[in-house]
Amino acid sequence: MSTIQLPAPGRPDTSWAVRPPRVDLRRVFLTCGLVLAAEIPLMLVMGNSWDEAMLPGYAILMVTFGAVFCLAAVTVAGFTAGAAAAGLLLLGVVDLLPVLGGAAVLALVCGVAPGWARVEAWQAARSVALTAGEEAAVARTALPMTGRHRMRGPRQRLTWRLDRTFAAFLVLAFPPAIAAFSLWFLDWIAQR
């Protein structure tokens, strides 16, 4: 019979060993790439301009990678969603303020997203120096799995976090802000 040791006072309980959400980005990139490889030539064959053919592709990338960023807290996906939004900005379809507004809404959702809470719990559990006995106890703890990827165990409390929201907004807004500045700078140079 095994006994569960409680952590020393002042130390977080890491025995439940939270794992961050797993997203296979290769599949996401491959799926988006296949959709774009079919969509862009089809739009060009149908007589659309290059800009019109790129418009749905940017929207697909923005929505797909925005969802991965929001639900699974994958920063690379956030920068990809921001780059797609910058592409829409460069096409002249939208202005900077609506793009930043969309980034703000998605960042607010990231502020309460369970995937972000799991990543933060995982990082906190990994950043605490454990004693040898605590480390062995965590290693012996089996992670209960149901289905293929779901974990049972203690539920994390969903609370809105301003720091998480601000960080998500910076990741999403950086590429469009740089694109808008580049357009402004090129216009300024042309007028000189």
XYZ file of C-alpha atoms in Angstrom, residues 32 36 39 53-66 81 84-85 87-88 91:
23
model
C -3.830 24.743 -43.615
C -4.348 26.928 -49.225
C -7.821 27.326 -52.635
C -6.998 34.793 -53.988
C -4.915 35.576 -50.895
C -7.810 37.053 -48.885
C -9.477 33.728 -47.868
C -6.063 32.233 -47.113
C -5.209 34.973 -44.642
C -8.640 34.595 -43.043
C -8.209 30.802 -42.747
C -4.787 31.197 -41.150
C -5.987 33.916 -38.797
C -8.990 31.938 -37.545
C -7.241 28.552 -37.303
C -4.090 29.709 -35.572
C -6.033 32.180 -33.437
C -2.470 34.512 -36.427
C -2.194 36.600 -41.084
C -3.946 39.681 -39.685
C -1.496 40.210 -44.345
C -5.113 41.379 -44.347
C -3.977 43.856 -48.680
